[in-house]
XYZ file of N, CA, C and O in Angstrom:
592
model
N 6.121 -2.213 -15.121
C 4.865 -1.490 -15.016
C 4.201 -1.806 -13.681
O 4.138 -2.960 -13.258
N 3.758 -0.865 -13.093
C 3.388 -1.189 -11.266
C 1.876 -0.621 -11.746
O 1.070 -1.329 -11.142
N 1.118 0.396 -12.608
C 0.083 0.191 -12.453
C -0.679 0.882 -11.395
O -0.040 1.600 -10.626
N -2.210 0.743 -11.217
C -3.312 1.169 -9.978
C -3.196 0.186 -8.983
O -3.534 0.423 -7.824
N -2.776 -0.821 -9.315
C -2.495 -1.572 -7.512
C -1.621 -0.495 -6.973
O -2.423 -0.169 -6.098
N -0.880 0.113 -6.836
C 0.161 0.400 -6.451
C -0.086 1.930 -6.248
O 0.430 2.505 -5.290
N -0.864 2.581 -7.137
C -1.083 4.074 -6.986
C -2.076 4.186 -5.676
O -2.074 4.996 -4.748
N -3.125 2.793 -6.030
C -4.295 3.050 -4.810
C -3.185 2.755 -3.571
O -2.902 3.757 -2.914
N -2.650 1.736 -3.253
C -1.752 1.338 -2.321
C -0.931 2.453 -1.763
O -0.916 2.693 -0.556
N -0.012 3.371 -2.948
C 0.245 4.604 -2.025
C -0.796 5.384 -1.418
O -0.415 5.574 -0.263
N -1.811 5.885 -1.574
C -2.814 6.583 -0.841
C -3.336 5.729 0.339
O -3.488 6.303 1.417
N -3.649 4.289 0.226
C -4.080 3.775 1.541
C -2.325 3.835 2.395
O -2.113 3.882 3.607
N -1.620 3.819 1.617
C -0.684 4.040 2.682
C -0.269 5.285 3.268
O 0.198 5.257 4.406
N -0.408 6.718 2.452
C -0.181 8.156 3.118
C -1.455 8.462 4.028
O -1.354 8.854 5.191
N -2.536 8.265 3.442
C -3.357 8.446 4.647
C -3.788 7.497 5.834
O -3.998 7.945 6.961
N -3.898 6.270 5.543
C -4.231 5.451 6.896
C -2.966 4.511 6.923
O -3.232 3.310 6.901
N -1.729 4.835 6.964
C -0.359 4.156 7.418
C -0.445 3.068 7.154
O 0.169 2.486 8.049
N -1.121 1.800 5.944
C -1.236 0.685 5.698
C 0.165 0.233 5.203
O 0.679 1.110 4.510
N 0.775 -0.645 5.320
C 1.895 -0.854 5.083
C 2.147 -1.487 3.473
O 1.497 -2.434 3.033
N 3.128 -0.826 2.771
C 2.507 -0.671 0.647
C 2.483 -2.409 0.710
O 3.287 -2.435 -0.222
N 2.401 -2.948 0.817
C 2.762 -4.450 1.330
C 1.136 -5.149 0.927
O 0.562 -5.510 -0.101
N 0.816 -5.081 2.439
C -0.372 -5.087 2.681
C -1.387 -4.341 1.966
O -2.264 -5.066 1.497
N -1.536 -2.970 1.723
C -2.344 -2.264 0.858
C -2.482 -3.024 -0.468
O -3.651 -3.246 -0.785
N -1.379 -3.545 -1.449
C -0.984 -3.884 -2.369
C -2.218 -5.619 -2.266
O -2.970 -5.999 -3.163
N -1.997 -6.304 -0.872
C -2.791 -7.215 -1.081
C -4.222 -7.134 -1.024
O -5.024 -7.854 -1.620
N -4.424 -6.316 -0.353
C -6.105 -5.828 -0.402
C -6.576 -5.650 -1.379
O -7.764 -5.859 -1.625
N -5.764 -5.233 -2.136
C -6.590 -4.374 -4.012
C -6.092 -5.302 -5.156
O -6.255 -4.934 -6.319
N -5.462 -6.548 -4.862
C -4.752 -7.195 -6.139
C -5.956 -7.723 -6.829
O -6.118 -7.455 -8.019
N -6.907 -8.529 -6.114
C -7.722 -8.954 -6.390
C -8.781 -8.136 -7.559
O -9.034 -8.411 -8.732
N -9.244 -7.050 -6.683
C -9.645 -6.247 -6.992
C -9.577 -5.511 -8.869
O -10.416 -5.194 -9.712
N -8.216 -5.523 -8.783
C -7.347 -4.721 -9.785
C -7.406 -5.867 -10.794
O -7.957 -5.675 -11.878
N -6.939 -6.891 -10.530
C -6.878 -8.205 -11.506
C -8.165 -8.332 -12.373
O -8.101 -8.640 -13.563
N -9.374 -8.075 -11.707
C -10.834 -8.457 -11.940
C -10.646 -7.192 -12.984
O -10.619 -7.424 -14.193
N -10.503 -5.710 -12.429
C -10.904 -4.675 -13.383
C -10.319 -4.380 -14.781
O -10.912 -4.038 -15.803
N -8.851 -4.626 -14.540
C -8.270 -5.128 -15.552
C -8.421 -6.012 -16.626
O -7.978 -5.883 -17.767
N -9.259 -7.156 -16.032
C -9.204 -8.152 -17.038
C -10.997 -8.600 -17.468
O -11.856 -9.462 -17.283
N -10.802 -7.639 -17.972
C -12.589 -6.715 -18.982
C -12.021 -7.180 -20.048
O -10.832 -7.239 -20.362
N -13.232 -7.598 -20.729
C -13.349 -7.944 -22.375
C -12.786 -6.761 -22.776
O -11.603 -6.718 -23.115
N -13.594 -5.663 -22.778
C -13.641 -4.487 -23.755
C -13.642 -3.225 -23.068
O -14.650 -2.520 -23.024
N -11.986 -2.754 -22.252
C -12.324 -1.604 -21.574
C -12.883 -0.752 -22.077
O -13.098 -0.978 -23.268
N -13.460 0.738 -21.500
C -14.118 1.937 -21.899
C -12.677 2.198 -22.724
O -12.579 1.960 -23.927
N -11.771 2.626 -22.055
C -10.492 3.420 -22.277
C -9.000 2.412 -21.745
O -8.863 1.979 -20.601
N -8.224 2.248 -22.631
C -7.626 1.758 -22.555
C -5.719 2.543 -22.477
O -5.490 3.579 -23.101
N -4.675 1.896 -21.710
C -4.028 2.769 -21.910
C -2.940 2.315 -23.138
O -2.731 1.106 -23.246
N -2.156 3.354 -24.180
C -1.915 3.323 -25.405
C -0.304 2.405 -24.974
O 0.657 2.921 -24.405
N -0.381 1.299 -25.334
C 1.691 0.957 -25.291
C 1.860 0.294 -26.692
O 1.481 -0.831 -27.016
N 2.440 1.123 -27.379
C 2.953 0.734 -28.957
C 3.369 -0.753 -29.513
O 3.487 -1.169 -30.666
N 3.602 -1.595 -27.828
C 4.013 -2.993 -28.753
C 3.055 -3.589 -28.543
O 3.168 -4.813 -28.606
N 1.737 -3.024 -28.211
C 0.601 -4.329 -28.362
C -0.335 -3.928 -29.184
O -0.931 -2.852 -29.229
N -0.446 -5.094 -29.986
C -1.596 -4.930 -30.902
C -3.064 -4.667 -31.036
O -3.762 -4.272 -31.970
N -3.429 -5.201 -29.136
C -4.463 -5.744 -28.841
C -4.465 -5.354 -27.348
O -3.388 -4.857 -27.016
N -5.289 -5.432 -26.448
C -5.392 -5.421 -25.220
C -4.977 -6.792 -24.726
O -5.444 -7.849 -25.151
N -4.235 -6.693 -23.973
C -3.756 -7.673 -23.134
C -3.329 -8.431 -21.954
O -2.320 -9.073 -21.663
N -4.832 -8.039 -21.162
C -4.119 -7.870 -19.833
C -4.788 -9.289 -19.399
O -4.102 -10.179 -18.897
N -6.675 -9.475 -19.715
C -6.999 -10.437 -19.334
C -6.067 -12.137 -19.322
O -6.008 -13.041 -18.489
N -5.243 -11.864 -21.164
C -4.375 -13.133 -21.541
C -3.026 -13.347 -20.812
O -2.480 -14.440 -20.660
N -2.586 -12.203 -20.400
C -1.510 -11.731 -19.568
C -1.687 -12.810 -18.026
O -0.751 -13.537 -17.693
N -3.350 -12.744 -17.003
C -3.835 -12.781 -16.303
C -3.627 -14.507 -16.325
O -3.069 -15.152 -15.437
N -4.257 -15.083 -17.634
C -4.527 -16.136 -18.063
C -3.228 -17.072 -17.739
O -3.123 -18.045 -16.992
N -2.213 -16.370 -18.638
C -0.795 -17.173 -18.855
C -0.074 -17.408 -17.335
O 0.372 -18.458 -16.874
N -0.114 -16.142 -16.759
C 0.160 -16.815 -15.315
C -0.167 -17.823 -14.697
O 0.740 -18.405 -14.102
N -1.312 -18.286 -14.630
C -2.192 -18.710 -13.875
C -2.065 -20.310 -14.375
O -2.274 -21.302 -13.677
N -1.607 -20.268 -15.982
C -1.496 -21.208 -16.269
C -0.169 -21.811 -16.491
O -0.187 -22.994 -16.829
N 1.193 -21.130 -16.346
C 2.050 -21.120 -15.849
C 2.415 -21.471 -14.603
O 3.629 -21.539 -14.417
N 1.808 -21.678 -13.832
C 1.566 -21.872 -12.356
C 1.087 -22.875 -12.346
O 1.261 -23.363 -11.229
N 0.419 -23.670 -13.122
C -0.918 -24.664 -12.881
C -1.398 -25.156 -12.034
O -1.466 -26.265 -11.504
N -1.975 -23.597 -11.864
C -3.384 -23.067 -10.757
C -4.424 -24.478 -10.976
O -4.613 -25.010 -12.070
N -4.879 -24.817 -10.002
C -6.085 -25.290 -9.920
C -7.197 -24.750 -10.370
O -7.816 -23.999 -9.616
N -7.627 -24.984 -11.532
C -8.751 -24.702 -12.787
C -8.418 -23.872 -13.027
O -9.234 -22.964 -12.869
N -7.109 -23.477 -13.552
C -6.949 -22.966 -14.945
C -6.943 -23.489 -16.039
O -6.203 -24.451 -16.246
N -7.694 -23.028 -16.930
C -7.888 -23.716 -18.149
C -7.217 -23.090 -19.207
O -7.126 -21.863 -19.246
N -6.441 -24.271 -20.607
C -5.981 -23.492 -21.577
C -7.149 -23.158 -22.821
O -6.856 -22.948 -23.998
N -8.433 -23.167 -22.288
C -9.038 -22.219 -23.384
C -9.615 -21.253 -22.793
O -9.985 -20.422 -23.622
N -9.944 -20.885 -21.416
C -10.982 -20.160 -21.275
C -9.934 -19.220 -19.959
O -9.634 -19.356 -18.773
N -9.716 -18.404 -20.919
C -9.245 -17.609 -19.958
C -9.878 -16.897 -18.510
O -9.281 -16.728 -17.447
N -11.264 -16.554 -18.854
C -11.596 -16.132 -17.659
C -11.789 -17.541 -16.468
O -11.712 -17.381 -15.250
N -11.969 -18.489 -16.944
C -11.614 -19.511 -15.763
C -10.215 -19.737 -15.417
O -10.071 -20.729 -14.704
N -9.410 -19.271 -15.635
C -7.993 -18.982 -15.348
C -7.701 -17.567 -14.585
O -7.133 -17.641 -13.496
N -8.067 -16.253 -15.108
C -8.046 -15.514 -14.001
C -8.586 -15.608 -13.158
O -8.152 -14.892 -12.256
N -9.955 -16.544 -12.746
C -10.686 -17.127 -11.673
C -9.633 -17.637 -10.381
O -9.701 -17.407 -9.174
N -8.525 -18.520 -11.281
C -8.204 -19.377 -11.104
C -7.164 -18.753 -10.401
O -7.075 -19.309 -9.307
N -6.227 -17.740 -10.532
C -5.045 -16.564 -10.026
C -5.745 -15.808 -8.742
O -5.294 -15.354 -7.690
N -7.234 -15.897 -9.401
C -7.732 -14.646 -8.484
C -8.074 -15.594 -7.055
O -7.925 -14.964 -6.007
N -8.449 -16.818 -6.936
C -8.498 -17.931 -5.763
C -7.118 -18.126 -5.279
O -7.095 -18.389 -4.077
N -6.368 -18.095 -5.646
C -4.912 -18.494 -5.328
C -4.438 -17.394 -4.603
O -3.556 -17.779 -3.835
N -4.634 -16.243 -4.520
C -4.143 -14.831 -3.913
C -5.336 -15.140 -2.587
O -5.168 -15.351 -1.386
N -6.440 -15.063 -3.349
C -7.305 -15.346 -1.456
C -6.606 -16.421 -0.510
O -6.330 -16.271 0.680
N -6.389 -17.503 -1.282
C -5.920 -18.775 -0.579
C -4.694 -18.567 0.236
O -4.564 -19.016 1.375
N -3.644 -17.742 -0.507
C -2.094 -17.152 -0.213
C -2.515 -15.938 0.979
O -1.761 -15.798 1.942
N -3.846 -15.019 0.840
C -3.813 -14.395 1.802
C -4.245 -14.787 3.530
O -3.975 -14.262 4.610
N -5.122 -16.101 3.060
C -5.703 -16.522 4.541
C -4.816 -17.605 4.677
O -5.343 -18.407 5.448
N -3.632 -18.042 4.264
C -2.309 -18.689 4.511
C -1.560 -18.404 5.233
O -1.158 -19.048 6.202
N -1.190 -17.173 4.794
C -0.150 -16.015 5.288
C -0.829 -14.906 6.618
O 0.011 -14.162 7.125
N -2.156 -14.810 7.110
C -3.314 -14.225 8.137
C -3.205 -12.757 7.398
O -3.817 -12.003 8.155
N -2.815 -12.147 6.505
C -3.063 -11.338 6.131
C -4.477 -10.436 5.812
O -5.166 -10.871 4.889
N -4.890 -9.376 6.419
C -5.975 -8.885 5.870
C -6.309 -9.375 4.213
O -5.510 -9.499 3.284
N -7.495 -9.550 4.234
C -8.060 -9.563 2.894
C -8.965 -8.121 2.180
O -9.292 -7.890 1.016
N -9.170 -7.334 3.460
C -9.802 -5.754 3.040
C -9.535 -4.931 4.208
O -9.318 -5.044 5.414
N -9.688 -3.775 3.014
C -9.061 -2.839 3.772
C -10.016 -2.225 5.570
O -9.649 -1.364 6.369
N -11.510 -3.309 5.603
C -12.329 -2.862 6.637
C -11.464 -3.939 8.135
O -11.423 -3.704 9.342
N -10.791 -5.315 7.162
C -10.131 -6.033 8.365
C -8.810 -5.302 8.902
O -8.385 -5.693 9.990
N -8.206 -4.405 8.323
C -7.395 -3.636 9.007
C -7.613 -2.966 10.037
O -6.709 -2.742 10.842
N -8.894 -2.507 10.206
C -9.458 -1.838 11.355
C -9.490 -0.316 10.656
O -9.659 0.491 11.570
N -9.394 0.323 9.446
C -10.356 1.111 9.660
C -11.580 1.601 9.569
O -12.371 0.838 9.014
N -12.009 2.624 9.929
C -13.338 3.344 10.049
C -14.138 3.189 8.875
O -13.386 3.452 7.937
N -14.753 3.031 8.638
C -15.635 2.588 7.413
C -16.720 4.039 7.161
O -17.347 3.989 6.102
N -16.918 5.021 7.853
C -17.572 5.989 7.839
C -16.309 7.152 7.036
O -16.428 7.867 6.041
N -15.094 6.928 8.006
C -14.065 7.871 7.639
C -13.407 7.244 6.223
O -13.026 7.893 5.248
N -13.394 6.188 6.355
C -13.025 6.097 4.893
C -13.383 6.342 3.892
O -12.729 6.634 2.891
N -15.181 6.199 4.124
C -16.043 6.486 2.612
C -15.755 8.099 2.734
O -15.228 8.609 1.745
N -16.048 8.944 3.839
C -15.387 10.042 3.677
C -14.292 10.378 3.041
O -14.346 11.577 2.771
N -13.351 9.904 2.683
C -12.168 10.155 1.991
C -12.205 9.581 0.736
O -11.188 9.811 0.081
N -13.042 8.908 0.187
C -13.068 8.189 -1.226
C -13.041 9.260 -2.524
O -12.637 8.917 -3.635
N -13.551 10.660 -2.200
C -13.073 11.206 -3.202
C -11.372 11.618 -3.721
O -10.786 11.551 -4.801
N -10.941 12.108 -2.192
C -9.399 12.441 -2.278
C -8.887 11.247 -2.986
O -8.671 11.143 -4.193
N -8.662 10.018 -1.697
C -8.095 9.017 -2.488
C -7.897 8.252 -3.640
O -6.944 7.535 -3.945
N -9.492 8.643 -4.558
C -9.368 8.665 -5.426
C -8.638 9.616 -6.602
O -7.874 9.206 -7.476
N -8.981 10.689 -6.434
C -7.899 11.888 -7.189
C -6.660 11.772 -6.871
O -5.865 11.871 -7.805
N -6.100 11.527 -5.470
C -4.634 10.971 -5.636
C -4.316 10.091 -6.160
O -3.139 10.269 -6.474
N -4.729 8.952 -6.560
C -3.921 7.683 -7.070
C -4.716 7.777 -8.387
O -4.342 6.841 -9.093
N -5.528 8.411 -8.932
C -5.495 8.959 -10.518
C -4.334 9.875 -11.013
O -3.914 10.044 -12.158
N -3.937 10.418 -9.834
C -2.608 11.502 -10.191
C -1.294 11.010 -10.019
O -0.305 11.704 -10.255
N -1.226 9.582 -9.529
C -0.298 9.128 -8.919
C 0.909 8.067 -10.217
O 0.616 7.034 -10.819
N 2.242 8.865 -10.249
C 2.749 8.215 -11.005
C 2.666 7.025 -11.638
O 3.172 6.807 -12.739
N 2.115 6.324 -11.066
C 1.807 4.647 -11.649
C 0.820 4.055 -12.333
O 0.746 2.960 -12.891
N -0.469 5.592 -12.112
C -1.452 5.319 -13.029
C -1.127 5.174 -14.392
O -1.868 4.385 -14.978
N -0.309 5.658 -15.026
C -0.339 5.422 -16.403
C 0.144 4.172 -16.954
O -0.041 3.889 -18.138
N 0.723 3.454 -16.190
C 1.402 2.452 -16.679
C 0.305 1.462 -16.614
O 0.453 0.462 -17.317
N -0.988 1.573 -15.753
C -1.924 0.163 -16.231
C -2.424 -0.237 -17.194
O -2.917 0.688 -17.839
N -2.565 -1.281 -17.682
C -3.411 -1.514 -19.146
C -4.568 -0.608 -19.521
O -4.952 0.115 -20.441
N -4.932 -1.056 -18.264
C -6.703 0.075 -18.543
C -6.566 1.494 -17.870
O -6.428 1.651 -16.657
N -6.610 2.329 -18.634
C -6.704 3.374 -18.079
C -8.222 4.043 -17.573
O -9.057 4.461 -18.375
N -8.426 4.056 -15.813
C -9.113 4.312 -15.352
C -9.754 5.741 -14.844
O -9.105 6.680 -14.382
N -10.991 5.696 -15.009
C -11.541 7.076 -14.465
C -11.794 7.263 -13.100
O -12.574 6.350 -12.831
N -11.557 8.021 -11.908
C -11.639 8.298 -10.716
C -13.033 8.044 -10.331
O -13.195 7.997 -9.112
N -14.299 7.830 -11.196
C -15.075 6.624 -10.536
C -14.974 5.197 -10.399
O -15.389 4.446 -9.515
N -14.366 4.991 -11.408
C -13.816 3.642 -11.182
C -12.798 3.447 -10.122
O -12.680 2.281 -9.746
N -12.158 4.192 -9.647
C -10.989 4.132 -8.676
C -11.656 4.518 -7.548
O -10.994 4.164 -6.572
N -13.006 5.273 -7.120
C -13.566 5.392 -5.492
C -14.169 3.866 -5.808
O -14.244 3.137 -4.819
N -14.771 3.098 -7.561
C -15.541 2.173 -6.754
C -14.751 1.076 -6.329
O -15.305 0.196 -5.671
N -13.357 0.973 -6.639
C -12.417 -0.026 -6.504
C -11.841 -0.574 -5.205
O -11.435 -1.664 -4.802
N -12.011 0.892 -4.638
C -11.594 1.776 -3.227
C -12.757 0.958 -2.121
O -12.385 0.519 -1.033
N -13.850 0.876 -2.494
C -15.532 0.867 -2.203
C -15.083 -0.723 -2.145
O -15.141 -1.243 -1.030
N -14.708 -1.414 -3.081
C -14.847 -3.268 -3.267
C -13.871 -3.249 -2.260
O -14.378 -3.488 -1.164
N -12.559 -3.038 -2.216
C -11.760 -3.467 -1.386
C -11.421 -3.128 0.324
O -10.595 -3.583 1.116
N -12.558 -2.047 0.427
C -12.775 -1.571 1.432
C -13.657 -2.769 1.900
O -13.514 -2.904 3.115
N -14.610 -3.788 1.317
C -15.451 -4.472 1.896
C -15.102 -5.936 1.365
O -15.801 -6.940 1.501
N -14.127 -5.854 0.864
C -13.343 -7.399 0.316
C -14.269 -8.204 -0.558
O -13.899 -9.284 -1.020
């Protein structure tokens, strides 16, 4: 399952040539956080789960890893804990952390936040995320990671 990291990531990559790489690290963060909601609005339907499962999903990594403050009861201090480790891995590696340190236009981009959003709502990979998102949620996702 590849998910809205990956749908937004193709659009920052057809329109401003971001490399799916890089795009992919700009929005993980991002995506991890939106994903891992108590109680999405809308969720997307996969027959072998009983339950929503993305935040515990988030959790087990993190604690699998044994992330620095991940905890085994409190999951959201564990996706805390995944979600520091990707910043840490990105200013490791000099990688942009948003899509404004890439250098683009911040005028032209908010200009394009509607398209980009309707493309990567249309974009094969949307369906496969846990949460199934509405194209405001995907310009405001667009909006966070545009400003890191």
């Amino acid at each position: 399952f590849l998910g809205i990291c990956h749908s937004m990531a193709h659009q920052l990559g057809h329109m401003y040539h971001i490399p799916h790489g890089l795009a992919n690290s700009m929005l993980i963060t991002h995506v991890i956080r939106y994903n891992a909601a108590d109680c999405p609005a809308k969720r997307t339907a996969f027959p072998q789960y009983d339950h929503y499962q993305a935040k515990e999903q988030y959790a087990t990594i993190a604690r699998f890893c044994k992330l620095e403050g991940a905890d085994m009861k409190e999951e959201n201090k564990s996706v805390d804990a995944l979600i520091t480790r990707i910043v840490k891995m990105q200013e490791e590696l000099g990688v942009p952390k948003c899509i404004k340190e890439f250098g683009i236009d911040e005028k032209m981009f908010m200009g394009s936040l509607d398209t980009l959003a309707k493309m990567a709502y249309d974009d094969q990979c949307t369906g496969a995320n846990p949460r199934h998102p509405l194209i405001t949620e995907l310009k405001q996702l667009f909006v966070d990671a545009y400003h890191g």
